[in-house]
Short mmCIF file of N, CA and C in Angstrom, two decimals:
data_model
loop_
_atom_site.label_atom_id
_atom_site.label_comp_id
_atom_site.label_asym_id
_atom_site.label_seq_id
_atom_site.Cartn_x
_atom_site.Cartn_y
_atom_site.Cartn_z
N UNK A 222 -151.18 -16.45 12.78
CA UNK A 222 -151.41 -17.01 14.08
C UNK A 222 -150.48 -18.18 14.27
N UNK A 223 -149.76 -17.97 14.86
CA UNK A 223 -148.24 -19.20 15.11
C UNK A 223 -148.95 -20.64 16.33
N UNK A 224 -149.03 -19.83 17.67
CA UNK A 224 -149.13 -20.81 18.64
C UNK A 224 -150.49 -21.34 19.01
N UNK A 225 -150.96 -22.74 19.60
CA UNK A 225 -151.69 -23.02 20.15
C UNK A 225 -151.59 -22.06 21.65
N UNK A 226 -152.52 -21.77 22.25
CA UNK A 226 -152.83 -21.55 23.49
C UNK A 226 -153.59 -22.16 24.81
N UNK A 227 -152.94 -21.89 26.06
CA UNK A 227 -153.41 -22.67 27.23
C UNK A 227 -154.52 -21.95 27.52
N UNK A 228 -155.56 -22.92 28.21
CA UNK A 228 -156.91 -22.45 28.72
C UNK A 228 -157.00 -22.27 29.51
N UNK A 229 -155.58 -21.96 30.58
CA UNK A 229 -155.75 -20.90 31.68
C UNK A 229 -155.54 -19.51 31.26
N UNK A 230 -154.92 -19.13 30.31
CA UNK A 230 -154.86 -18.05 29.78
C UNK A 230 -155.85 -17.52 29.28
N UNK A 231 -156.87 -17.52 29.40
CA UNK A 231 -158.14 -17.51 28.79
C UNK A 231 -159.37 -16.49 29.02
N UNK A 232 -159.40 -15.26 28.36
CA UNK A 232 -159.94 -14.31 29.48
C UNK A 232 -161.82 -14.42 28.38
N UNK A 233 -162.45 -13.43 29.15
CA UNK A 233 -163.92 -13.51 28.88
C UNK A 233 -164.26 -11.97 28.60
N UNK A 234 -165.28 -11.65 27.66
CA UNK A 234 -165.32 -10.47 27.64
C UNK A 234 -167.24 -10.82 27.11
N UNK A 235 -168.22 -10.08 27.34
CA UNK A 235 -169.12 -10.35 26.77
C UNK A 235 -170.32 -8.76 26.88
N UNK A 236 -171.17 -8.51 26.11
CA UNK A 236 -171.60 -7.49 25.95
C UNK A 236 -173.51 -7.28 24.89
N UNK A 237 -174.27 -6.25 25.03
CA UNK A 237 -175.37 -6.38 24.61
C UNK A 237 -175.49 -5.49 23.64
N UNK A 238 -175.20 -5.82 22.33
CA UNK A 238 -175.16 -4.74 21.52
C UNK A 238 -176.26 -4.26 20.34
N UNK A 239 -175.95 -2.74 20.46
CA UNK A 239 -177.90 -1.90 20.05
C UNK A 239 -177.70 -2.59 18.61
N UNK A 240 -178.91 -2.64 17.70
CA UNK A 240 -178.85 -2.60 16.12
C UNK A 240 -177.97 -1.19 15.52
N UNK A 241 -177.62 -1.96 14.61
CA UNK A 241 -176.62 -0.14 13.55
C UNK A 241 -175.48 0.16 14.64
N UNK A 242 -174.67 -0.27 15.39
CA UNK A 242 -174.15 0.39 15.84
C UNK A 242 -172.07 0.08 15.02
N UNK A 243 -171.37 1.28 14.70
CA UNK A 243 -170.50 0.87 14.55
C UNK A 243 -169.25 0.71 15.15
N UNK A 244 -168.25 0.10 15.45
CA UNK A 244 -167.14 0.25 16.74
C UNK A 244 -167.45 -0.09 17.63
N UNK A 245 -168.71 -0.79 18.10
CA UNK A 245 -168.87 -0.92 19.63
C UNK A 245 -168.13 -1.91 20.31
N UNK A 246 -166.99 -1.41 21.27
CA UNK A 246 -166.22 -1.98 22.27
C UNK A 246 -166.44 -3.35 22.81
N UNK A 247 -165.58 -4.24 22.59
CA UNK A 247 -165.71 -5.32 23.17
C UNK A 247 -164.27 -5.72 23.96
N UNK A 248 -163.39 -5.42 23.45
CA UNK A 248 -162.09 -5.49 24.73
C UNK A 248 -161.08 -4.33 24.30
N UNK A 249 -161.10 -3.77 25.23
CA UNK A 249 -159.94 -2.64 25.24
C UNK A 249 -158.98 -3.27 24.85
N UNK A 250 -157.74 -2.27 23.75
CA UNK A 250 -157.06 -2.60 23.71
C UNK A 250 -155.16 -2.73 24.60
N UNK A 251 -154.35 -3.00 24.32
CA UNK A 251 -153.50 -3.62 25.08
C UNK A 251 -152.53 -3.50 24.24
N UNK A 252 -151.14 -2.10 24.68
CA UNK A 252 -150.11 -1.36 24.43
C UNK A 252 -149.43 -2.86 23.94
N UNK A 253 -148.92 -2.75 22.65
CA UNK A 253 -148.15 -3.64 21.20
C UNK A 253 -148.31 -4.80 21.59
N UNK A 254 -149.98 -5.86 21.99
CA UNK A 254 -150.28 -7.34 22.12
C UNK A 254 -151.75 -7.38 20.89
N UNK A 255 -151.43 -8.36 20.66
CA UNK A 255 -152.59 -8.89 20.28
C UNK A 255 -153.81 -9.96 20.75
N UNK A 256 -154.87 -9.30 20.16
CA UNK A 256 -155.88 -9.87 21.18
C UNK A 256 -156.71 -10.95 20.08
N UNK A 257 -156.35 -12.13 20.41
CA UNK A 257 -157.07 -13.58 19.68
C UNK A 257 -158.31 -13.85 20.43
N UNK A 258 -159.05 -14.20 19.50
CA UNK A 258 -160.58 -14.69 19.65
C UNK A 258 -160.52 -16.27 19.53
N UNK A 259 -160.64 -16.76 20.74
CA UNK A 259 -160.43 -18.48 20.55
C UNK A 259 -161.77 -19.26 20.03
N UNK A 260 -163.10 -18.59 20.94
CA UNK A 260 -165.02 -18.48 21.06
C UNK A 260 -165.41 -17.40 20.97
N UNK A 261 -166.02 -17.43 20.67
CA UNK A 261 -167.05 -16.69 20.27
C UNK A 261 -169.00 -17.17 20.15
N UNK A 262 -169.55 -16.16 20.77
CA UNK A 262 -171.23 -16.72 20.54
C UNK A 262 -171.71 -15.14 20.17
N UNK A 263 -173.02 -15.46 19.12
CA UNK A 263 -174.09 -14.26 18.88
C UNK A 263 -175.48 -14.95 19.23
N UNK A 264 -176.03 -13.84 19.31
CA UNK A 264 -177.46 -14.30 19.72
C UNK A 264 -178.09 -12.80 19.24
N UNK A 265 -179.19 -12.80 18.78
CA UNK A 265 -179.87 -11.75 18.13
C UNK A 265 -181.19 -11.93 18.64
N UNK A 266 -181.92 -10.77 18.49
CA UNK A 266 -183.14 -10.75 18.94
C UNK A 266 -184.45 -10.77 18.19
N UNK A 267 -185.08 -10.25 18.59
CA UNK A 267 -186.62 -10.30 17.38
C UNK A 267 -186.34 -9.76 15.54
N UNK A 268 -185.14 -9.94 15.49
CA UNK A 268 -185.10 -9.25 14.25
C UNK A 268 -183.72 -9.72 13.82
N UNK A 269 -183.99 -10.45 12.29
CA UNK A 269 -182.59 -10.85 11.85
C UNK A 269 -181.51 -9.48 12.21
N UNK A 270 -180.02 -9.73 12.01
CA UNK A 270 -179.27 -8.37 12.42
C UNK A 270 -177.81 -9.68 11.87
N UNK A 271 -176.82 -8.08 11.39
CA UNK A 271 -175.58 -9.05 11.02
C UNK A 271 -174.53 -8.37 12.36
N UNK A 272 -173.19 -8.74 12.30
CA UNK A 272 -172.40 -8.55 13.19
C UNK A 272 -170.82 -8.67 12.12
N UNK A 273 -170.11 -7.94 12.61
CA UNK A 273 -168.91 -8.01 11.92
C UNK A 273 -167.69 -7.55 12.80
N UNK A 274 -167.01 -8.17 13.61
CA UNK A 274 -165.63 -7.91 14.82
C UNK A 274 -165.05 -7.33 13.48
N UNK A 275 -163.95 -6.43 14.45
CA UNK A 275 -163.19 -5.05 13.75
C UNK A 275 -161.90 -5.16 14.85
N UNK A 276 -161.11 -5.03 14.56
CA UNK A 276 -159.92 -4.49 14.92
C UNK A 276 -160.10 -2.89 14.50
N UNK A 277 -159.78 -2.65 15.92
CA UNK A 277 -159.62 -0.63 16.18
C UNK A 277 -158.52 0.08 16.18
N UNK A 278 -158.29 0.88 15.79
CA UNK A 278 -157.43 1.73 16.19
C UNK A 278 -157.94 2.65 16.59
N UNK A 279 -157.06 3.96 16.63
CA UNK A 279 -157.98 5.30 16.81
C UNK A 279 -158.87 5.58 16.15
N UNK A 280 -159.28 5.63 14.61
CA UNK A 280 -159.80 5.77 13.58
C UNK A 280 -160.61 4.68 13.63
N UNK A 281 -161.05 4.48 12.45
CA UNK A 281 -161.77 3.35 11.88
C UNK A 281 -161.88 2.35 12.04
N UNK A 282 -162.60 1.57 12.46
CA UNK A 282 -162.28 -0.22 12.62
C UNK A 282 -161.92 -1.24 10.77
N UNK A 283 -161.15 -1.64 11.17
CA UNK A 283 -160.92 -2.69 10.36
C UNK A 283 -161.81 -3.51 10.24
N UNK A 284 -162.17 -4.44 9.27
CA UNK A 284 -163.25 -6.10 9.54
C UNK A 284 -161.78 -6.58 9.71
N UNK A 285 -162.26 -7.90 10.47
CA UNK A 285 -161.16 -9.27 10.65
C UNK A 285 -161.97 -10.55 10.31
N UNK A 286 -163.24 -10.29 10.61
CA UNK A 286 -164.00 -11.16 10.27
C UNK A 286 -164.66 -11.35 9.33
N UNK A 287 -165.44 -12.08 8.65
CA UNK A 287 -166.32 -11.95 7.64
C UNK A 287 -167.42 -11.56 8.38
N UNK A 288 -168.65 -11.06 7.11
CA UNK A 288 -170.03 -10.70 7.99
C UNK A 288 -171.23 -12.08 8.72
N UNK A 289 -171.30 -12.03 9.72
CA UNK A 289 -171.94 -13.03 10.51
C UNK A 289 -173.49 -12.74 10.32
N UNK A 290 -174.35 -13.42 9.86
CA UNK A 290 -175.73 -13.13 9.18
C UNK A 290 -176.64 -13.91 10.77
N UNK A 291 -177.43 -13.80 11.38
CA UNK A 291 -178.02 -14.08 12.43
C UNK A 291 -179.36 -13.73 11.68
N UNK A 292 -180.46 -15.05 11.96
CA UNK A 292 -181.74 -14.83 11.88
C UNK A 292 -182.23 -14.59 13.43
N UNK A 293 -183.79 -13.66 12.99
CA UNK A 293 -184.45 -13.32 14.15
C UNK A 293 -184.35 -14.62 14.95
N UNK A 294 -184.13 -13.87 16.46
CA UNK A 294 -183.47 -14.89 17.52
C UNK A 294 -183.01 -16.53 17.37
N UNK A 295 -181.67 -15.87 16.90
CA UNK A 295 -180.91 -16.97 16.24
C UNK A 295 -179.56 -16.55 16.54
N UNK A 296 -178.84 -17.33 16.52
CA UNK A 296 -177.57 -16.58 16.60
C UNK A 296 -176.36 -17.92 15.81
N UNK A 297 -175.35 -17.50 16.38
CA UNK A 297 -174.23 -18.93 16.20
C UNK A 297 -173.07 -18.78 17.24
N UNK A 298 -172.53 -20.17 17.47
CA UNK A 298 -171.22 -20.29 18.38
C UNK A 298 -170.36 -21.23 17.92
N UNK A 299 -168.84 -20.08 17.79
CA UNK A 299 -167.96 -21.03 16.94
C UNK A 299 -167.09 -21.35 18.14
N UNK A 300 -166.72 -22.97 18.68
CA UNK A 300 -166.49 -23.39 19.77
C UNK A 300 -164.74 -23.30 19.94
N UNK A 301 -164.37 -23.62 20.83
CA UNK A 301 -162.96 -23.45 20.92
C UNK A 301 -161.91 -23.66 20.13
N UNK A 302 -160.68 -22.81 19.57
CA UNK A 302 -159.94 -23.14 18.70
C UNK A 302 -158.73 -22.75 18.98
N UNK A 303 -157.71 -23.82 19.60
CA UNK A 303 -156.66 -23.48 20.12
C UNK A 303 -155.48 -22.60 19.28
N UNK A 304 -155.64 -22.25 18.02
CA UNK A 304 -155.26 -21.20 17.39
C UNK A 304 -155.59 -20.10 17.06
N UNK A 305 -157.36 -20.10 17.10
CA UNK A 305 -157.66 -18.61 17.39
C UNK A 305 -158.83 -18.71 15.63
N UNK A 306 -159.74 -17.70 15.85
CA UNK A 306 -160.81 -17.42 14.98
C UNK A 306 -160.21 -16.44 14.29
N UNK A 307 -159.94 -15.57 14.75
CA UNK A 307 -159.17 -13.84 14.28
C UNK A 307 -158.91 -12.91 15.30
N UNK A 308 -157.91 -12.41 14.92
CA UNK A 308 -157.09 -11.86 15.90
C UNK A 308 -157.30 -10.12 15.50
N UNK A 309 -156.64 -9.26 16.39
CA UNK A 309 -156.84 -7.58 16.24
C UNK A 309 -155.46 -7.51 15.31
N UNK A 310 -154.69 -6.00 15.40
CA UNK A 310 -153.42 -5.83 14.90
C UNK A 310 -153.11 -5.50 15.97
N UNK A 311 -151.76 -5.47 16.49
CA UNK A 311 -151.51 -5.47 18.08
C UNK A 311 -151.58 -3.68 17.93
N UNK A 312 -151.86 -3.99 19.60
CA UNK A 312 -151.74 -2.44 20.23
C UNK A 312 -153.61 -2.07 19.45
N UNK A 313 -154.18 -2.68 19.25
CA UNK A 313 -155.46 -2.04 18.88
C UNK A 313 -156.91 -2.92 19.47
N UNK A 314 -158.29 -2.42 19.76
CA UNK A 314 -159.11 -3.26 20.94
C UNK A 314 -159.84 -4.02 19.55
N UNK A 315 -160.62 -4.75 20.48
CA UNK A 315 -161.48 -5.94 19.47
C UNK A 315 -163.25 -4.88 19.30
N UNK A 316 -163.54 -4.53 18.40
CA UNK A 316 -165.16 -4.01 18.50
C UNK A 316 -165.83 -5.36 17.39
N UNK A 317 -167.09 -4.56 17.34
CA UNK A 317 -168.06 -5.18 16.64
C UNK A 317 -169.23 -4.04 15.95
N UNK A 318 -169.09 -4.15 14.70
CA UNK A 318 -170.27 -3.52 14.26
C UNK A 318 -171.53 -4.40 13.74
N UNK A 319 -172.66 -3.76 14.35
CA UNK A 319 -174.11 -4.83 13.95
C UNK A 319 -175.09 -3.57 12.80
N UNK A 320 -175.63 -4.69 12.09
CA UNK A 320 -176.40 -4.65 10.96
C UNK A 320 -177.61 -4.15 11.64
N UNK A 321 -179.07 -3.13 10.86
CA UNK A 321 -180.02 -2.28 11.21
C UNK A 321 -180.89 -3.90 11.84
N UNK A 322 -181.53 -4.23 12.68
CA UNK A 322 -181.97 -5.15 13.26
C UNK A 322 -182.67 -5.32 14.71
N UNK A 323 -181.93 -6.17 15.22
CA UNK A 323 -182.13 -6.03 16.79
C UNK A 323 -180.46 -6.33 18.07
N UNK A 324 -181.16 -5.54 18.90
CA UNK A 324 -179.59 -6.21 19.75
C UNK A 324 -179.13 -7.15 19.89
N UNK A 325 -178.04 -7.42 19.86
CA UNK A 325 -177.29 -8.69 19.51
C UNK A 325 -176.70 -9.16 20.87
N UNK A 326 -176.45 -10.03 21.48
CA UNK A 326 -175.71 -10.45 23.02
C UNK A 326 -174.50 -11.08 22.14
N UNK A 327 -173.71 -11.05 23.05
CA UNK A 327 -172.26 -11.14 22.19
C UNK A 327 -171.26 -12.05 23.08
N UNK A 328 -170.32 -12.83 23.20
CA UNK A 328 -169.94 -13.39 23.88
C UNK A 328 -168.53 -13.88 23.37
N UNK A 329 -167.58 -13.36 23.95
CA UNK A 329 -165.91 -13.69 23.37
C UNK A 329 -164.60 -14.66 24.57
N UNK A 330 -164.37 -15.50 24.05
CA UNK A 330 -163.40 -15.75 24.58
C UNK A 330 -161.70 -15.28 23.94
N UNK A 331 -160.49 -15.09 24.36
CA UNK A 331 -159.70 -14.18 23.80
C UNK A 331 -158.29 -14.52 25.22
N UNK A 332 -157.30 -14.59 24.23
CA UNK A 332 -155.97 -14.10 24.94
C UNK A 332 -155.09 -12.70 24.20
N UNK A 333 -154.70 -12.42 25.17
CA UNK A 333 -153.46 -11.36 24.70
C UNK A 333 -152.20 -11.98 24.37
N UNK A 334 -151.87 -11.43 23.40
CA UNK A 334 -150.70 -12.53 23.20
C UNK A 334 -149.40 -11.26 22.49
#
């Protein structure tokens, strides 16, 4: 991750995601850019549940992240970071796979770069 980034550049993506699910879509991806995660928030529901962002390709998701452990309705928010949390491999979308639990609300901030 080289550059700081401007916070007009700054797009939003956010989503409600089931327990167990793997790959689930959180920003399409974007022909040879990469997509940085500046924020990020989880929030979980009646039931501890983990979460783990993936870089996609066609196939399989990658982890980029480590595994994010959320107690029943609990979550965490890692606040702005003008270099970025973790990024995709370009040309591939940002998902998230969650742990057997409860739905997770999900919340990303992100540039293409």
């Amino acid at each position: 991750m080289a550059s700081a980034v401007s916070t007009t550049s700054v797009l939003s993506a956010i989503a409600n995601v089931a327990a167990s699910q793997t790959d689930a879509s959180l920003v399409t991806a974007v022909a040879g850019k990469i997509i940085r995660v500046v924020l990020f928030r989880l929030h979980t529901g009646a039931s501890a549940t983990t979460v783990t962002f993936n870089s996609k390709p066609a196939g399989a998701g990658t982890a980029i992240s480590e595994t994010f452990a959320c107690g029943a309705n609990g979550g965490r928010a890692d606040g702005f970071s003008p270099v970025g949390h973790f990024e995709t491999a370009a040309g591939e979308g940002l998902t998230v796979t969650t742990g057997s639990g409860a739905t997770t609300g999900i919340g990303v901030k992100y540039v293409v770069v």
